[in-house]
PDB file of C-alpha atoms in Angstrom:
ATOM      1  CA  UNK Z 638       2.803  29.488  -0.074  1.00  0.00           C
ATOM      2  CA  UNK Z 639       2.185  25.889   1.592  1.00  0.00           C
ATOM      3  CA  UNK Z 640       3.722  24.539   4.740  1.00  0.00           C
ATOM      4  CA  UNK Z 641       5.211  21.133   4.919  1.00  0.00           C
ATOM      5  CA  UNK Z 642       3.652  18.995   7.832  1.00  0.00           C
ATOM      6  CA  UNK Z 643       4.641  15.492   8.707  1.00  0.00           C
ATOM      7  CA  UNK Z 644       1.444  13.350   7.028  1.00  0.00           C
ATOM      8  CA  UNK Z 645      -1.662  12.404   9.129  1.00  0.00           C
ATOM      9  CA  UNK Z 646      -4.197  10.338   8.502  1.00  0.00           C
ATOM     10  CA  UNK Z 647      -6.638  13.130   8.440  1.00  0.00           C
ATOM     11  CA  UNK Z 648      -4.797  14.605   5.742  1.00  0.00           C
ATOM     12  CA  UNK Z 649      -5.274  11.145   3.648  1.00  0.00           C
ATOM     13  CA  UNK Z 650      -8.858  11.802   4.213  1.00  0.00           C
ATOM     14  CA  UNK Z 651      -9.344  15.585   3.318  1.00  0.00           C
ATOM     15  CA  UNK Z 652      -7.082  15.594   0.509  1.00  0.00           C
ATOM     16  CA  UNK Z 653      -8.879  16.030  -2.948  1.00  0.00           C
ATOM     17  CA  UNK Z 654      -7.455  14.007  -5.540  1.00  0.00           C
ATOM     18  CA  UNK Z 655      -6.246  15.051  -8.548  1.00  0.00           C
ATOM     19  CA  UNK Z 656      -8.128  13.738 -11.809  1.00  0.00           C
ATOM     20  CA  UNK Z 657      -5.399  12.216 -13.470  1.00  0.00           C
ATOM     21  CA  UNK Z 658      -4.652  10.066 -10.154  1.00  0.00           C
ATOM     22  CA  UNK Z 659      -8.533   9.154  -9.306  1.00  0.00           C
ATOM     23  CA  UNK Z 660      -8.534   5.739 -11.770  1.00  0.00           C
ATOM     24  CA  UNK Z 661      -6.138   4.372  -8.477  1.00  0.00           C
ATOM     25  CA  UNK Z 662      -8.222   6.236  -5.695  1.00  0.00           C
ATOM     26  CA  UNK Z 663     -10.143   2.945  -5.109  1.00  0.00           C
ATOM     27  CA  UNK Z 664      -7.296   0.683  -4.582  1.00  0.00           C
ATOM     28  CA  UNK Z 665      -6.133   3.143  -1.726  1.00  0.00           C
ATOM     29  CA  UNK Z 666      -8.928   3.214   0.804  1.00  0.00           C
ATOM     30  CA  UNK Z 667      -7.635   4.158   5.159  1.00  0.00           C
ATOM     31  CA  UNK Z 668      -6.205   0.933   5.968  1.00  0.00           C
ATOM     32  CA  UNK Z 669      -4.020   1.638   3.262  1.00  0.00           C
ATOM     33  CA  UNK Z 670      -3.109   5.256   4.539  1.00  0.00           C
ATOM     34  CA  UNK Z 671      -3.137   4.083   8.184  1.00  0.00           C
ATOM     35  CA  UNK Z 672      -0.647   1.639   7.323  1.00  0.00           C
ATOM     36  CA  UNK Z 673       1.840   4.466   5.096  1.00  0.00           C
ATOM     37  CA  UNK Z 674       1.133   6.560   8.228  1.00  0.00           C
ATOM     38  CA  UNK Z 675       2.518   4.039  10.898  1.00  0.00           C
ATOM     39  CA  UNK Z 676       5.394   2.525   8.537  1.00  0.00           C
ATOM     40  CA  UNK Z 677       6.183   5.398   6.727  1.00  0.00           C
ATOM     41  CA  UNK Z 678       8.060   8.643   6.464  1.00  0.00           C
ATOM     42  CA  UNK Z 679       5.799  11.186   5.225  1.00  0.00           C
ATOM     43  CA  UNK Z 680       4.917  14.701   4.827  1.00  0.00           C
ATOM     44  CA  UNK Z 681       1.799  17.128   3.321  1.00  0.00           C
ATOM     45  CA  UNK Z 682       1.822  20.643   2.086  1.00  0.00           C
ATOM     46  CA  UNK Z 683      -0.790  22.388   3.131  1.00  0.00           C
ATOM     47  CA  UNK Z 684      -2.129  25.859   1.568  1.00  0.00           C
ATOM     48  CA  UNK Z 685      -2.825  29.070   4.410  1.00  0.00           C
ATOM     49  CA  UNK Z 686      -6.645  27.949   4.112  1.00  0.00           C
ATOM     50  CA  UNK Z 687      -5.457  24.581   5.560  1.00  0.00           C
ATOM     51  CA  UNK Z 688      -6.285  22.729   1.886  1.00  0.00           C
ATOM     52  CA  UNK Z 689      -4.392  19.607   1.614  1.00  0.00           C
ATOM     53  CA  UNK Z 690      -2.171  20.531  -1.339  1.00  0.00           C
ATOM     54  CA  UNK Z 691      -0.340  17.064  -1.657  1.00  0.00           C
ATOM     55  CA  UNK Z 692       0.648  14.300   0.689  1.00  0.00           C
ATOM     56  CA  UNK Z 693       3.929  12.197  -0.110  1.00  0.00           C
ATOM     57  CA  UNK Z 694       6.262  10.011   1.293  1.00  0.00           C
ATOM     58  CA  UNK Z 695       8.390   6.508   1.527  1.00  0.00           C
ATOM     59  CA  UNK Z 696       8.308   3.338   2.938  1.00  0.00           C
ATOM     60  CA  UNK Z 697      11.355   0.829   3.251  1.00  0.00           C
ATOM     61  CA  UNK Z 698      11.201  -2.261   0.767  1.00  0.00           C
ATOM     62  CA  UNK Z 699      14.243  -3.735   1.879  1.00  0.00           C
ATOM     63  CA  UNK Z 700      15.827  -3.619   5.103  1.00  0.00           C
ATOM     64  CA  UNK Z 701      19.580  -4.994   6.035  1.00  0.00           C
ATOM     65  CA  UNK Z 702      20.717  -6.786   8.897  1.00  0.00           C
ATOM     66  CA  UNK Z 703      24.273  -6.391   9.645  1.00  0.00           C
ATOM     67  CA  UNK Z 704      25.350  -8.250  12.406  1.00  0.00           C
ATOM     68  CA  UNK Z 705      23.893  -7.175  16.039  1.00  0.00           C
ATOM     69  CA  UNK Z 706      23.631  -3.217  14.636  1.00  0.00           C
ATOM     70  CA  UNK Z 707      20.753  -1.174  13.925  1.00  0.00           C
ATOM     71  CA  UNK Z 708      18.584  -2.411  10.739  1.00  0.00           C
ATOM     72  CA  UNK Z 709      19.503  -0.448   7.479  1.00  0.00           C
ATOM     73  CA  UNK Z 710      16.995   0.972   5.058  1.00  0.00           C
ATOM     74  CA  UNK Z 711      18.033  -0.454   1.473  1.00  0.00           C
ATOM     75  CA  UNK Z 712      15.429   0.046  -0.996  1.00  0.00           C
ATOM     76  CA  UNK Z 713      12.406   2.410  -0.542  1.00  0.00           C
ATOM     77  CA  UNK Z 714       8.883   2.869  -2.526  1.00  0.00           C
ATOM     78  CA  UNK Z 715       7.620   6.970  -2.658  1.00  0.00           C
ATOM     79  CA  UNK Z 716       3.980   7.796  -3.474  1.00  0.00           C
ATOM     80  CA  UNK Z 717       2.361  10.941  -3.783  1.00  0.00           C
ATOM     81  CA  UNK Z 718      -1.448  12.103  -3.636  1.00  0.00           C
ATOM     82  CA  UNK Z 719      -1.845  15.493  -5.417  1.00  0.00           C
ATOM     83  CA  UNK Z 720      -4.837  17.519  -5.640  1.00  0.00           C
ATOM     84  CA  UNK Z 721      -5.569  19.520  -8.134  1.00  0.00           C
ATOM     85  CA  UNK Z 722      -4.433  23.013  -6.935  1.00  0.00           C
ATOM     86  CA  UNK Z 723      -0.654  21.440  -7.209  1.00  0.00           C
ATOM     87  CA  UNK Z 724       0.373  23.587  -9.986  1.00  0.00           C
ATOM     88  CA  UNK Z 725      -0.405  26.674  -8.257  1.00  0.00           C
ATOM     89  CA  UNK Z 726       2.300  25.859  -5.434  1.00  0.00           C
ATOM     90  CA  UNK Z 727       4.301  23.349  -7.564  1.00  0.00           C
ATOM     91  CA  UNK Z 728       7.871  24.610  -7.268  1.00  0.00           C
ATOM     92  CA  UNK Z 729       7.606  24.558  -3.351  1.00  0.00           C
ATOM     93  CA  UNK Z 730       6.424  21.231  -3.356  1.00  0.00           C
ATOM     94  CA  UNK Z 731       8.476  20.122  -5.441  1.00  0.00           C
ATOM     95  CA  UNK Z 732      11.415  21.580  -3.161  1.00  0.00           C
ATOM     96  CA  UNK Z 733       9.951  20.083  -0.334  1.00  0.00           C
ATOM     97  CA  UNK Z 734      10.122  16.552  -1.759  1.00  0.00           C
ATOM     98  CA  UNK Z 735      13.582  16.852  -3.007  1.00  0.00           C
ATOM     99  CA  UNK Z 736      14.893  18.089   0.353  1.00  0.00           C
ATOM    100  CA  UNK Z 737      12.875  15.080   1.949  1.00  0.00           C
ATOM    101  CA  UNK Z 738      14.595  12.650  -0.575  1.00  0.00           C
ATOM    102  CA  UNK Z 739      18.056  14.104  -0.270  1.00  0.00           C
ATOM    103  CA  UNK Z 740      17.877  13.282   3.192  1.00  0.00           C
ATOM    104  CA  UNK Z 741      16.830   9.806   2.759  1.00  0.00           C
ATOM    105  CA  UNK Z 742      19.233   7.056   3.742  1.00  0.00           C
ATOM    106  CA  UNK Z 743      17.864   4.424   0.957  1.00  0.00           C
ATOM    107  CA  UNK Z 744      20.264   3.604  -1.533  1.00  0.00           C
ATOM    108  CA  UNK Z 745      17.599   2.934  -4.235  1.00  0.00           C
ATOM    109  CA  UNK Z 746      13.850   4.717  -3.903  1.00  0.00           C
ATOM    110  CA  UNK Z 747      11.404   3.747  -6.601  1.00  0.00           C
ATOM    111  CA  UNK Z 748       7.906   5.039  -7.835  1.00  0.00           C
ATOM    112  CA  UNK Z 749       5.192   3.860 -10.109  1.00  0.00           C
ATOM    113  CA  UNK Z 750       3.379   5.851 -12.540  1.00  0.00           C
ATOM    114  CA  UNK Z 751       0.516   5.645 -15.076  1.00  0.00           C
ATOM    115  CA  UNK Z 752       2.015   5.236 -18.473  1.00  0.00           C
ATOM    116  CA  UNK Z 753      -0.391   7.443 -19.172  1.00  0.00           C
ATOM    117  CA  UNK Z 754       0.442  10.246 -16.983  1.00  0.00           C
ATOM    118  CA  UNK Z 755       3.204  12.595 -18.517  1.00  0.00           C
ATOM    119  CA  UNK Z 756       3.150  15.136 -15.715  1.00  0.00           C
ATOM    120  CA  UNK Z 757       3.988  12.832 -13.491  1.00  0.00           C
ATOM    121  CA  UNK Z 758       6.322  11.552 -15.261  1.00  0.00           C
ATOM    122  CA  UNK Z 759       8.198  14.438 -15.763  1.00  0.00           C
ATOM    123  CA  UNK Z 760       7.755  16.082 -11.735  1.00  0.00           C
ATOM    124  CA  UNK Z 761       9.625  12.410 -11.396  1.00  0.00           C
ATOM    125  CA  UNK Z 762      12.436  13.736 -13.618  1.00  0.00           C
ATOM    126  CA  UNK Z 763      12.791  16.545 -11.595  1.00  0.00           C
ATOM    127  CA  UNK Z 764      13.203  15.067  -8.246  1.00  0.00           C
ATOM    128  CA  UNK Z 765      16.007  12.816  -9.871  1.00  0.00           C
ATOM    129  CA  UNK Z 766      14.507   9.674 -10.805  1.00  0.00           C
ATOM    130  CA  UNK Z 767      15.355   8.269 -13.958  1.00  0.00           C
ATOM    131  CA  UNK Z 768      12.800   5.832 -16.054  1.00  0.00           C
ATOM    132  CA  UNK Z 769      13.742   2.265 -16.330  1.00  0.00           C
ATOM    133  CA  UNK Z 770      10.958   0.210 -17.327  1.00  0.00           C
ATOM    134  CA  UNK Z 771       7.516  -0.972 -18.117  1.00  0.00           C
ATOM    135  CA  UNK Z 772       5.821  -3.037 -15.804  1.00  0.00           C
ATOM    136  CA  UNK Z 773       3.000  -5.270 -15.542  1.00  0.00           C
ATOM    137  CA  UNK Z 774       0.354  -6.096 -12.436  1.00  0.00           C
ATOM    138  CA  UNK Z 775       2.101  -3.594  -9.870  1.00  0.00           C
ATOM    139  CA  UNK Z 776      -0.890  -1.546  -9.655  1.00  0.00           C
ATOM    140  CA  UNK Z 777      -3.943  -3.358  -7.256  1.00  0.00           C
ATOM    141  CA  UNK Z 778      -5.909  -3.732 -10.703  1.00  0.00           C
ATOM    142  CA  UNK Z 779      -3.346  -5.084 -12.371  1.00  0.00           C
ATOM    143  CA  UNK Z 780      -2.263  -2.305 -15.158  1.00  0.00           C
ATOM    144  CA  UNK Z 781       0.960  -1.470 -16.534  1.00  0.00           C
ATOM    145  CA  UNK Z 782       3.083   1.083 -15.061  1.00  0.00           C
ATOM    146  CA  UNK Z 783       6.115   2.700 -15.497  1.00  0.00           C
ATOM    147  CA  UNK Z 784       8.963   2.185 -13.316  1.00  0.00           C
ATOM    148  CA  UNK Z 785      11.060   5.116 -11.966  1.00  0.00           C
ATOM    149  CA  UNK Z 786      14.214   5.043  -9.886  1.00  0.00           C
ATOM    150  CA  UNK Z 787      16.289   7.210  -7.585  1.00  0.00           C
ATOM    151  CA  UNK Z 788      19.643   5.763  -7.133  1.00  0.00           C
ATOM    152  CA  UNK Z 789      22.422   7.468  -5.078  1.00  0.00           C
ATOM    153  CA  UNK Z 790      25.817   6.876  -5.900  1.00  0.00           C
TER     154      UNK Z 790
END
């Protein structure tokens, strides 16, 4: 069983990354995870050995104003690090990012993923998001990706 933990930056930097997600590992270095971990909400699971089993999380794209109230979270980007014991505690992660999502107050929450990637394509599926398109130079080097959204209604 893992335990969900709200993300640290240590976790960023013990976390063993999966093989299917190490072509991006470069383009994500600390000042990328310090950033997620100061703008972001975000959360690990973490195995009774205290392996980092996956870290994941959003950040607000889009923010409204309204009037002199509180800002508003519009649109969101997740991301996810997975190492490669995932599929042995899958279903509880999977839970755990679900319930996190569900309690979102985004409207819209997107993710990018390797075209290449099925699995990840399909654990998108599951949380809810739907496919919508192909995209070019999202990714730092440029690649094509393939956009996935979470809309509420």
């Amino acid at each position: 069983e893992v335990q969900i933990v709200r993300f640290e930056i240590d976790h960023f930097d013990k976390i063993e990354w999966q093989n299917a997600q190490m072509a991006g590992k470069s383009h994500y270095q600390r000042e990328w995870a310090e950033e997620i971990a100061e703008h972001s909400d975000a959360m690990s699971a973490v195995d009774d050995d205290g392996y980092i089993v996956a870290c994941a999380g959003v950040f607000p794209t889009r923010i409204l104003k309204v009037g002199n109230g509180p800002n508003l979270p519009q649109e969101a980007m997740a991301w996810a690090i997975f190492s490669p014991r995932l599929p042995r505690y899958a279903k509880g992660v999977l839970r755990a990012i679900r319930l996190f999502l569900d309690g979102r107050p985004e409207y819209r929450i997107e993710a990018y993923v390797d075209p290449n990637h099925a699995e990840a394509a399909r654990f998108l599926e599951r949380l809810g998001f739907g496919f919508e398109r192909e995209v070019e130079g999202e990714h730092p080097d440029g690649a094509r990706l393939c956009l996935y959204a979470r809309v509420r209604h």
